[in-house]
XYZ file of C-alpha atoms in Angstrom:
712
model
C 94.058 68.013 48.156
C 93.988 67.832 44.378
C 90.667 68.074 42.617
C 89.446 68.233 39.056
C 88.170 66.079 36.263
C 90.705 63.224 36.306
C 90.971 63.301 40.052
C 87.272 62.957 40.409
C 87.227 59.926 38.190
C 90.418 58.222 39.293
C 91.465 56.009 36.359
C 88.021 55.135 35.161
C 88.236 57.654 32.337
C 91.778 58.321 31.497
C 93.154 59.647 28.268
C 93.131 62.737 26.199
C 91.239 64.994 28.558
C 91.840 63.064 31.666
C 95.491 62.671 32.311
C 95.636 65.537 34.773
C 93.655 67.998 36.704
C 94.152 70.858 34.328
C 92.254 72.445 31.563
C 92.413 75.341 29.201
C 89.535 77.716 29.729
C 89.402 78.659 26.141
C 90.453 81.618 24.075
C 90.385 84.658 26.172
C 92.102 83.745 29.382
C 95.512 85.278 29.067
C 95.570 84.629 25.341
C 98.582 86.310 23.809
C 100.214 86.899 27.196
C 103.930 86.464 27.233
C 106.487 87.797 29.704
C 105.940 91.251 30.953
C 106.974 93.610 33.662
C 104.909 94.291 36.753
C 101.456 95.539 35.663
C 99.914 98.704 37.035
C 96.834 96.656 37.852
C 98.720 94.550 40.341
C 98.787 95.303 44.058
C 100.433 93.850 47.198
C 99.036 90.436 48.019
C 98.630 90.847 51.768
C 96.525 93.969 51.579
C 94.134 92.323 49.084
C 93.225 89.634 51.595
C 93.074 91.747 54.757
C 91.026 94.495 53.050
C 87.518 94.797 54.520
C 85.984 94.939 51.069
C 86.916 93.453 47.720
C 87.864 95.994 45.117
C 85.313 96.392 42.420
C 85.767 94.846 39.042
C 87.818 96.675 36.486
C 85.839 99.025 34.215
C 85.094 97.839 30.724
C 82.942 95.280 29.018
C 81.752 92.236 30.788
C 83.545 88.945 30.174
C 82.728 85.345 31.104
C 84.056 83.029 33.825
C 87.890 82.991 33.838
C 87.718 85.492 30.932
C 86.047 82.941 28.571
C 83.630 85.051 26.555
C 81.034 82.225 26.041
C 80.719 81.653 29.754
C 79.049 84.918 30.577
C 75.825 82.788 30.976
C 75.053 79.053 31.592
C 74.077 78.452 27.981
C 77.621 79.280 27.007
C 78.821 75.848 28.075
C 76.945 74.298 25.119
C 78.780 76.701 22.760
C 82.182 76.059 24.378
C 81.519 72.295 24.268
C 80.441 72.325 20.650
C 83.610 74.209 19.718
C 85.834 71.797 21.586
C 84.159 68.744 20.008
C 84.410 70.273 16.504
C 88.096 71.116 17.053
C 88.765 67.621 18.389
C 87.224 66.049 15.270
C 89.472 68.086 13.055
C 92.550 67.170 15.097
C 91.626 63.471 14.971
C 91.547 63.655 11.111
C 94.845 65.531 11.173
C 96.455 62.876 13.409
C 95.246 60.014 11.197
C 96.765 61.606 8.090
C 100.087 62.762 9.487
C 103.120 60.527 8.942
C 105.053 59.247 12.009
C 107.126 61.932 13.727
C 107.135 64.407 16.618
C 104.240 66.243 14.984
C 101.980 63.334 15.952
C 102.667 63.924 19.718
C 101.913 67.662 19.290
C 98.608 66.882 17.579
C 97.612 64.460 20.304
C 98.457 67.086 22.963
C 96.410 69.736 21.157
C 93.545 67.210 21.125
C 93.990 66.663 24.877
C 94.039 70.428 25.417
C 90.950 71.073 23.310
C 88.887 68.703 25.428
C 90.435 69.760 28.740
C 89.642 73.336 27.827
C 86.007 72.685 28.643
C 85.949 69.539 30.702
C 88.077 70.514 33.703
C 86.746 74.042 33.779
C 83.208 72.608 33.820
C 84.204 70.177 36.539
C 85.174 73.013 38.772
C 82.110 75.102 37.954
C 79.665 72.162 38.610
C 81.098 71.920 42.205
C 81.761 75.554 43.124
C 79.468 77.970 41.280
C 76.716 79.391 43.480
C 74.269 79.546 40.570
C 72.429 76.225 40.046
C 71.880 76.924 36.349
C 75.707 77.217 35.818
C 76.302 74.067 37.869
C 73.748 72.110 35.810
C 75.125 73.317 32.466
C 78.691 72.422 33.574
C 77.598 68.962 34.671
C 76.075 68.300 31.247
C 79.312 69.503 29.528
C 81.383 67.140 31.671
C 79.188 64.249 30.669
C 79.352 64.987 26.962
C 83.062 65.565 26.897
C 83.518 62.345 28.881
C 81.528 60.413 26.301
C 83.802 61.813 23.544
C 86.881 60.827 25.495
C 85.713 57.239 25.744
C 85.180 57.125 21.963
C 88.620 58.522 21.356
C 90.300 56.111 23.794
C 88.896 53.161 21.682
C 89.409 54.741 18.238
C 91.505 52.181 16.378
C 92.563 54.388 13.490
C 93.676 57.195 15.861
C 95.617 54.696 17.973
C 97.269 53.298 14.792
C 98.780 56.686 13.970
C 100.480 56.693 17.424
C 101.437 53.066 17.241
C 103.271 53.651 13.949
C 105.345 56.313 15.612
C 106.260 54.138 18.624
C 107.179 51.257 16.272
C 109.696 53.404 14.344
C 112.891 53.020 16.420
C 114.828 55.580 14.404
C 112.258 58.306 14.980
C 111.695 57.376 18.631
C 115.416 57.552 19.372
C 115.587 60.996 17.836
C 112.828 62.401 20.126
C 113.707 64.283 23.290
C 112.893 62.396 26.572
C 109.735 64.394 27.350
C 108.237 63.882 23.871
C 109.069 60.174 23.985
C 107.445 59.849 27.477
C 104.305 61.719 26.415
C 103.883 59.495 23.342
C 104.183 56.401 25.603
C 101.700 57.838 28.060
C 99.134 58.412 25.290
C 99.589 54.789 24.212
C 99.217 53.724 27.805
C 95.855 55.570 27.905
C 94.741 53.638 24.814
C 95.860 50.309 26.262
C 94.079 50.696 29.600
C 90.920 51.528 27.670
C 91.122 48.197 25.797
C 92.279 49.419 22.353
C 93.829 46.033 21.730
C 90.478 44.190 22.164
C 88.082 43.206 19.458
C 85.147 45.556 18.684
C 82.648 43.800 20.952
C 85.022 43.935 23.897
C 85.898 47.514 23.210
C 82.231 48.461 23.395
C 82.058 46.538 26.677
C 84.997 48.575 27.981
C 83.344 51.896 26.969
C 80.102 50.804 28.682
C 81.913 49.758 31.853
C 83.670 53.128 31.966
C 80.452 55.005 31.576
C 78.779 52.837 34.263
C 81.747 53.369 36.578
C 81.529 57.125 36.115
C 77.814 57.110 37.032
C 78.513 54.899 40.061
C 81.307 57.194 41.206
C 79.032 60.181 41.114
C 76.213 58.339 42.859
C 78.542 56.888 45.595
C 80.158 60.297 46.144
C 76.795 61.887 46.660
C 75.776 59.194 49.061
C 78.911 59.673 51.292
C 77.690 63.087 52.270
C 73.949 62.533 52.766
C 72.838 62.873 56.429
C 70.944 60.186 58.262
C 67.720 60.816 60.216
C 66.513 59.222 63.445
C 63.445 59.567 65.586
C 64.409 62.182 68.168
C 62.799 60.193 70.992
C 65.419 57.443 70.609
C 68.136 59.803 71.866
C 68.342 61.128 75.477
C 66.747 64.598 75.661
C 69.910 66.296 76.989
C 71.916 65.551 73.823
C 69.293 66.260 71.150
C 70.214 69.891 70.760
C 73.540 68.833 69.211
C 71.722 67.743 66.047
C 69.423 69.493 63.561
C 65.775 68.916 64.333
C 63.242 68.250 61.554
C 59.798 67.702 63.176
C 60.036 64.489 65.110
C 63.353 63.569 63.585
C 67.020 64.554 64.136
C 69.340 64.933 61.266
C 72.928 63.612 61.778
C 75.279 64.949 59.067
C 78.642 64.094 60.498
C 80.725 62.466 63.342
C 80.836 65.390 65.783
C 84.403 64.264 66.428
C 85.232 67.443 68.480
C 82.277 67.259 70.813
C 83.372 66.842 74.467
C 80.278 64.752 75.274
C 81.140 61.039 74.826
C 77.485 60.105 74.276
C 77.070 62.677 71.456
C 80.113 61.330 69.665
C 78.933 57.752 70.122
C 75.427 58.553 68.826
C 76.739 60.459 65.889
C 79.130 57.624 64.958
C 76.440 54.933 65.174
C 73.770 56.998 63.318
C 75.866 58.617 60.641
C 77.707 55.364 59.846
C 74.554 53.191 59.952
C 74.540 50.933 56.857
C 72.610 52.059 53.817
C 71.553 49.259 51.466
C 71.506 51.508 48.412
C 74.979 52.849 49.085
C 76.357 49.407 49.815
C 74.972 48.157 46.484
C 76.670 51.038 44.634
C 80.018 50.314 46.239
C 79.828 46.637 45.468
C 78.925 47.311 41.869
C 81.648 49.987 41.590
C 84.335 47.620 42.875
C 83.133 44.728 40.674
C 82.929 47.002 37.631
C 86.385 48.415 38.175
C 87.734 44.851 38.461
C 85.880 43.670 35.304
C 87.314 46.629 33.371
C 90.850 45.940 34.597
C 90.657 42.302 33.711
C 89.054 43.074 30.352
C 92.032 45.189 29.336
C 94.591 42.724 30.678
C 95.310 43.447 34.363
C 95.069 41.015 37.253
C 93.285 43.592 39.429
C 92.113 47.206 39.327
C 95.032 48.038 41.665
C 97.505 46.749 39.133
C 95.897 48.990 36.507
C 95.724 52.018 38.733
C 99.316 51.786 40.019
C 101.066 51.560 36.646
C 103.246 54.619 36.245
C 103.284 55.556 39.937
C 106.278 55.664 42.303
C 105.021 52.412 43.908
C 104.517 50.761 40.467
C 102.433 47.851 41.763
C 100.185 46.756 44.611
C 102.794 44.344 45.975
C 105.050 47.288 46.805
C 102.204 49.190 48.329
C 101.288 46.276 50.559
C 104.947 45.799 51.573
C 105.198 49.499 52.440
C 101.956 49.506 54.500
C 102.810 46.316 56.393
C 106.359 47.439 57.225
C 105.010 50.774 58.340
C 102.315 49.141 60.450
C 104.963 46.908 62.170
C 107.081 49.945 62.959
C 104.105 51.853 64.354
C 102.468 49.097 66.446
C 104.232 49.742 69.802
C 103.959 53.482 69.483
C 100.313 53.206 68.585
C 99.660 51.012 71.544
C 101.205 53.628 73.829
C 99.070 56.335 72.237
C 95.922 54.274 72.826
C 96.956 53.732 76.454
C 97.367 57.463 76.948
C 93.967 58.163 75.454
C 92.399 55.460 77.583
C 93.862 57.045 80.747
C 92.559 60.396 79.693
C 89.067 58.938 79.070
C 89.142 57.163 82.425
C 90.082 60.468 84.106
C 87.279 62.420 82.353
C 84.668 59.644 82.276
C 85.386 56.936 84.886
C 82.058 55.143 84.246
C 82.974 54.282 80.631
C 86.744 54.145 80.061
C 86.954 51.703 77.107
C 88.480 53.439 74.110
C 86.259 53.370 71.041
C 86.754 54.619 67.446
C 84.676 57.774 68.140
C 87.085 58.618 70.937
C 90.345 58.789 69.076
C 90.121 62.187 67.419
C 88.702 63.837 70.547
C 91.070 62.454 73.267
C 94.229 62.842 71.096
C 93.156 66.525 70.853
C 92.663 66.782 74.579
C 96.062 65.243 75.257
C 97.731 67.732 72.865
C 96.021 70.685 74.445
C 96.811 69.515 78.002
C 100.423 68.560 77.433
C 101.404 71.657 75.468
C 98.730 74.139 76.519
C 97.578 74.543 72.916
C 94.592 76.805 72.522
C 94.002 77.656 68.807
C 92.397 80.918 69.959
C 95.832 82.082 71.232
C 97.333 81.638 67.808
C 94.631 82.994 65.521
C 95.435 86.741 66.148
C 98.905 86.115 64.780
C 97.691 84.489 61.571
C 95.665 87.026 59.718
C 95.024 85.815 56.170
C 96.876 88.872 54.769
C 99.935 88.164 56.946
C 99.912 84.457 55.901
C 99.798 85.456 52.213
C 102.703 87.822 52.695
C 104.525 84.988 54.444
C 104.022 82.789 51.419
C 105.086 85.621 49.170
C 108.259 86.184 51.193
C 109.139 82.410 51.216
C 108.577 81.972 47.447
C 110.572 85.113 46.730
C 113.581 83.893 48.688
C 113.354 80.292 47.689
C 112.236 80.432 44.039
C 112.466 84.099 42.956
C 108.708 84.362 42.670
C 106.245 87.136 43.780
C 102.455 87.130 44.111
C 100.491 90.133 43.121
C 96.717 90.758 43.416
C 95.152 91.584 40.107
C 91.813 93.310 39.544
C 89.273 91.112 37.850
C 86.948 91.941 34.955
C 83.120 91.957 35.381
C 81.838 88.364 35.123
C 85.294 86.838 35.455
C 84.710 85.350 38.903
C 81.826 83.426 40.412
C 81.773 85.214 43.751
C 82.758 88.790 44.576
C 85.173 87.676 47.373
C 87.328 85.628 44.951
C 90.796 87.067 44.578
C 92.999 86.717 41.483
C 96.727 86.431 41.902
C 99.416 86.931 39.196
C 102.487 84.705 39.788
C 105.602 86.556 38.613
C 109.164 85.314 38.358
C 112.005 87.771 38.796
C 113.529 87.057 35.444
C 110.959 84.992 33.539
C 107.973 87.300 34.077
C 104.349 86.247 34.383
C 104.048 82.485 35.049
C 100.325 82.104 35.506
C 97.282 82.906 37.639
C 95.812 81.601 40.879
C 92.154 82.306 41.677
C 91.717 82.244 45.458
C 88.166 81.187 46.465
C 88.952 81.266 50.190
C 85.777 82.226 52.043
C 82.814 80.320 53.336
C 79.462 80.757 51.617
C 76.163 78.742 51.525
C 76.324 75.442 49.608
C 80.049 75.733 49.037
C 81.960 72.439 49.428
C 83.976 72.399 52.689
C 86.859 70.453 51.242
C 90.139 72.368 50.798
C 91.062 71.772 47.139
C 93.382 72.724 44.289
C 91.781 72.739 40.852
C 93.806 73.150 37.714
C 91.676 75.156 35.289
C 94.194 75.330 32.498
C 97.517 73.609 32.082
C 100.635 75.173 30.657
C 101.969 74.138 27.257
C 104.054 75.520 24.414
C 101.612 76.691 21.797
C 101.964 76.381 18.059
C 102.844 80.101 17.688
C 105.790 79.735 20.115
C 104.029 81.387 23.078
C 103.587 79.608 26.358
C 99.986 78.951 27.457
C 99.925 80.217 31.049
C 98.527 77.869 33.680
C 95.411 78.923 35.614
C 94.420 77.254 38.875
C 91.867 77.681 41.675
C 92.578 77.277 45.329
C 89.382 76.608 47.353
C 89.317 76.906 51.173
C 86.578 77.515 53.703
C 87.839 80.439 55.834
C 85.707 82.729 57.982
C 85.188 86.179 56.485
C 86.562 89.299 57.986
C 84.485 91.223 60.583
C 84.056 94.926 61.290
C 86.784 94.731 63.983
C 89.174 92.110 62.590
C 90.509 90.655 59.345
C 90.093 86.951 58.555
C 92.041 85.073 61.259
C 93.338 81.524 60.671
C 93.777 78.730 63.154
C 97.138 76.919 62.971
C 95.408 74.087 61.077
C 93.945 76.561 58.538
C 97.340 78.186 58.091
C 98.937 74.824 57.393
C 96.211 73.918 54.931
C 96.758 77.244 53.096
C 100.451 76.376 52.721
C 99.584 72.849 51.612
C 97.260 73.962 48.807
C 99.707 76.722 47.788
C 102.243 73.921 47.335
C 99.991 72.414 44.714
C 99.570 75.798 43.057
C 103.393 76.298 42.820
C 103.695 72.833 41.231
C 101.167 74.004 38.584
C 102.852 77.423 38.074
C 106.471 76.118 37.819
C 105.845 73.005 35.717
C 107.108 74.414 32.454
C 106.413 71.382 30.255
C 106.122 71.450 26.435
C 102.867 69.387 26.656
C 99.834 70.192 28.710
C 99.086 66.463 28.983
C 101.874 66.308 31.642
C 101.945 69.808 33.004
C 102.150 70.644 36.729
C 100.183 68.313 38.940
C 99.360 66.003 35.979
C 101.622 63.244 37.363
C 101.244 60.143 39.437
C 99.116 60.605 42.553
C 101.816 59.406 44.940
C 104.122 62.099 43.604
C 101.555 64.886 43.125
C 101.076 65.257 46.881
C 104.820 65.744 47.638
C 105.047 69.510 46.888
C 101.952 70.241 48.981
C 103.048 68.153 51.977
C 106.581 69.641 51.766
C 104.964 73.079 52.264
C 103.582 71.831 55.591
C 107.125 71.449 56.817
C 107.833 75.065 55.941
C 104.681 76.078 57.762
C 105.913 74.453 60.927
C 109.360 75.955 61.009
C 109.828 79.000 63.278
C 112.291 80.659 60.938
C 109.570 80.751 58.256
C 106.681 81.584 60.599
C 108.652 84.343 62.288
C 108.736 86.207 58.974
C 104.965 86.817 58.903
C 103.213 85.816 62.153
C 102.340 89.142 63.772
C 99.417 90.065 66.061
C 96.942 91.886 63.892
C 96.431 94.580 66.497
C 99.769 95.040 68.249
C 102.219 93.862 65.582
C 103.831 91.585 68.224
C 105.564 88.527 66.653
C 104.410 85.126 67.585
C 106.695 83.954 70.456
C 109.157 81.278 69.610
C 108.090 78.920 72.420
C 104.480 79.015 71.132
C 105.661 77.711 67.789
C 107.784 75.121 69.499
C 104.859 73.848 71.587
C 102.609 73.812 68.549
C 105.064 71.694 66.527
C 105.800 69.203 69.342
C 102.048 68.946 70.084
C 101.469 67.468 66.663
C 103.607 64.487 67.575
C 101.287 63.563 70.452
C 99.290 60.510 69.347
C 100.729 60.938 65.838
C 101.529 57.239 65.610
C 97.895 56.330 66.193
C 96.808 58.945 63.609
C 99.237 57.446 61.091
C 98.105 53.907 61.941
C 94.520 54.985 61.092
C 95.859 56.108 57.636
C 97.531 52.710 57.165
C 94.168 51.050 57.912
C 92.371 53.196 55.334
C 95.095 52.579 52.722
C 95.122 48.851 53.401
C 91.309 48.649 53.096
C 91.503 50.508 49.809
C 94.072 47.992 48.469
C 91.990 45.015 49.515
C 88.814 46.361 47.937
C 90.669 46.955 44.616
C 92.643 43.733 44.857
C 91.639 40.182 43.800
C 87.936 39.601 43.023
C 85.524 38.210 43.740
C 86.170 39.452 47.305
C 86.355 36.573 49.802
C 83.954 38.233 52.184
C 81.470 41.115 52.241
C 82.870 44.649 52.179
C 81.743 45.119 55.787
C 83.388 41.921 57.009
C 86.580 43.009 55.239
C 86.313 46.377 57.001
C 86.029 44.631 60.347
C 88.982 42.350 59.736
C 91.212 45.103 58.373
C 90.349 47.437 61.199
C 91.290 44.888 63.789
C 94.507 43.973 62.025
C 95.787 47.439 61.051
C 94.131 49.810 63.502
C 93.511 48.161 66.928
C 90.279 49.831 67.982
C 87.237 47.523 67.762
C 84.726 47.491 64.900
C 81.378 48.760 65.993
C 78.463 46.447 64.978
C 75.887 47.877 62.507
C 78.256 50.572 61.264
C 79.654 50.895 57.752
C 82.390 53.474 57.740
C 83.473 52.372 54.221
C 80.178 53.719 52.799
C 81.348 57.222 53.805
C 84.851 56.682 52.412
C 84.644 59.237 49.607
C 88.309 58.781 48.717
C 87.416 55.446 47.164
C 86.194 57.439 44.197
C 89.104 59.820 43.449
C 91.876 57.749 45.064
C 90.744 54.221 44.213
C 93.721 51.840 44.917
C 95.871 54.948 45.598
C 94.954 56.136 49.071
C 98.395 55.125 50.174
C 99.674 58.084 48.187
C 99.329 60.431 51.183
C 101.713 58.335 53.323
C 104.244 57.693 50.552
C 104.252 61.377 49.515
C 104.717 62.415 53.136
C 107.707 60.075 53.337
C 109.316 61.726 50.290
C 108.483 65.225 51.554
C 110.126 64.361 54.884
C 113.273 63.169 53.173
C 113.421 66.250 51.004
C 112.875 68.513 53.952
C 115.477 66.995 56.212
C 118.155 66.605 53.517
C 117.600 69.837 51.571
C 115.762 72.531 53.626
C 115.991 71.778 57.403
C 119.386 73.434 57.582
C 118.156 76.554 55.819
C 114.549 76.836 54.665
C 115.463 79.842 52.478
C 118.348 78.229 50.698
C 117.962 79.611 47.117
C 120.337 76.998 45.652
C 118.175 74.216 47.091
C 115.024 76.054 45.924
C 116.342 76.102 42.374
C 117.320 72.457 42.622
C 113.808 71.637 43.865
C 112.297 73.424 40.894
C 114.696 71.900 38.386
C 114.503 68.310 39.702
C 110.910 68.011 40.923
C 108.531 70.843 40.029
C 109.564 71.604 36.383
C 108.704 68.207 34.879
C 105.041 67.679 35.877
C 104.370 64.103 34.693
C 106.845 64.376 31.894
C 109.431 62.355 33.824
C 109.210 59.102 35.835
C 108.325 60.156 39.412
C 111.002 58.052 41.072
C 113.624 59.674 38.839
C 112.521 63.093 40.050
C 112.880 61.953 43.668
C 116.324 60.509 42.878
C 117.407 63.814 41.259
C 116.404 65.744 44.415
C 117.799 63.312 46.993
C 120.756 62.115 44.928
C 119.760 58.512 45.712
C 116.967 56.040 45.044
C 114.927 55.532 48.271
C 113.833 52.031 49.271
C 110.564 50.983 50.975
C 112.550 50.847 54.246
C 113.707 54.478 53.604
C 110.060 55.590 53.181
C 109.020 53.823 56.395
C 112.011 55.258 58.347
C 111.287 58.781 57.188
C 107.669 58.609 58.435
C 108.564 56.938 61.760
C 111.432 59.346 62.543
C 108.992 62.272 62.181
C 107.122 60.948 65.235
C 110.075 61.242 67.618
C 109.477 63.870 70.240
C 113.166 64.736 70.379
C 113.461 65.084 66.576
C 115.532 68.230 65.832
C 113.126 70.979 64.710
C 115.577 73.862 65.076
C 113.117 75.323 67.624
C 113.798 75.469 71.314
C 111.619 76.718 74.102
C 112.808 80.058 75.291
């Protein structure tokens, strides 16, 4: 999953600082670093993660977070913010006084970088830092930079300098394609912020954006808050499953894996019980997004959000989802029938399949049919072995090696964070990945990729190296064993590392479009593609070794694991279609014809098949409505593209270096500097249709799909 400043806000605040998920952490992180040979401070990646203890910080003076000197204390955010705002004011003056030409685009990108340098770094810190004072200071910095962004996005004089460039056909025709696209993207950011409106309407657009930001933050907080219930309402024999607080029980999730049907039912009905405040926030958020979209000239918020994506418009998304739903319907029905039979077998008194049953009974069916016990796999997936597996794959496919690098005092926010240098065999150091992999109190449980600094060509000719953070929630090592990953954790690690490689290998001239700063429905392609590698025996066999005996993971175990994932996969995909369809309706034509809860009920019955449960409001827990507003379909469309790329380019040989180079050249290198569908065309040598997307997803569900793995 992608995270960061723009991702958190969706398209409510887009523009200079908010085109992507990247930021520059400021002077000090790798400043002056060019290409270099392997450093003596680098060590093998696997050993760094399987070590019982983290190596101490390097000797020398203390630095700040990510090597930013100001951030050695929370108060440093104010200093970093002030510098960024001062620099941005100077760049605005420079842009307004520079005649039309490529220099204008460079100045705009410097302006974007100056604001990102603080904003996205602060966005990560406010979520992940264990010190409340740091989180609070970072939150304030995010708010202040966001306010500046809104002013810039409606600055008429600044926009005029860019408009003059775009109006000069001779100059525009002389620009290289990337520079021309970046100029157009900056203008697009102005337009969706209402630059073409009169002063009164521009102010209204700014106010709407600010209100939307506040509503997003409030709604997101509300999606995670637990619900309480008088403990005497629940049967005594299930109360121990929930946290007790005096006479109340706290329900903080769905307990989807619990074998007791009654526990899952209680959790579902209590956790999803409607909250009037949260409902009001959602309704105001959806109405405000629609008002903003119409104010700046779009029919709906979905039309505004989907401009520049692979799908391009909500009509294409709806067509994609409806065609996919039609193709899935018979398979989904069979999956529900299998789950119902299993429920009848285990609980004859209550065999009707309900929404709280789907995750549990699909898991039971997988385990029973293929004898899948995650505990049998974990000993083969030590974290160190998995990191060496990634290292080996990237080396063969892309000519890249990962090295652990010792950190300076104060550089990281937790002593168990590892820093990796990403090094190309001929190009040298490409960037850094900070690995925040281990569980700790108050740390978010979501697996995420944050871009902390985007790459760009600096004014002095050096390349600004990208810096990212990967955040997972893995168990720590013990006295007797290293950190051991379940198959799902291993796949998630590969997924997030796919995002990281996108950031490392996107060698764009402008940070505004670097790495994962591209359309959402393309940004998930590299990460999902990595899941296909993680499920291929030829890849897994290179690193999956029992941490005690060194025995390789048997081929038939990998085969069973891969095939087990297809059990009830149609129903799982149908659920995603339901979520994506609901997202489209909420962000479609307003005013909505019915209440959000009635729409939920209708959409669930049309696209999912399991009944709506009265007095529940799942949509009030749908946190993706914030970051993926009108774009939740992106996961499905990205998976379709990843499937096509895998089957056509890597299924024959997952280590094919020529294909790896083509993948970098056609898809990873451009970031958002090229139309997403053109990158897909370059890789597949054809332009896929909606039907191609649907066929790719459905064909992945076939049990007899060739995986190049056979039971021994």
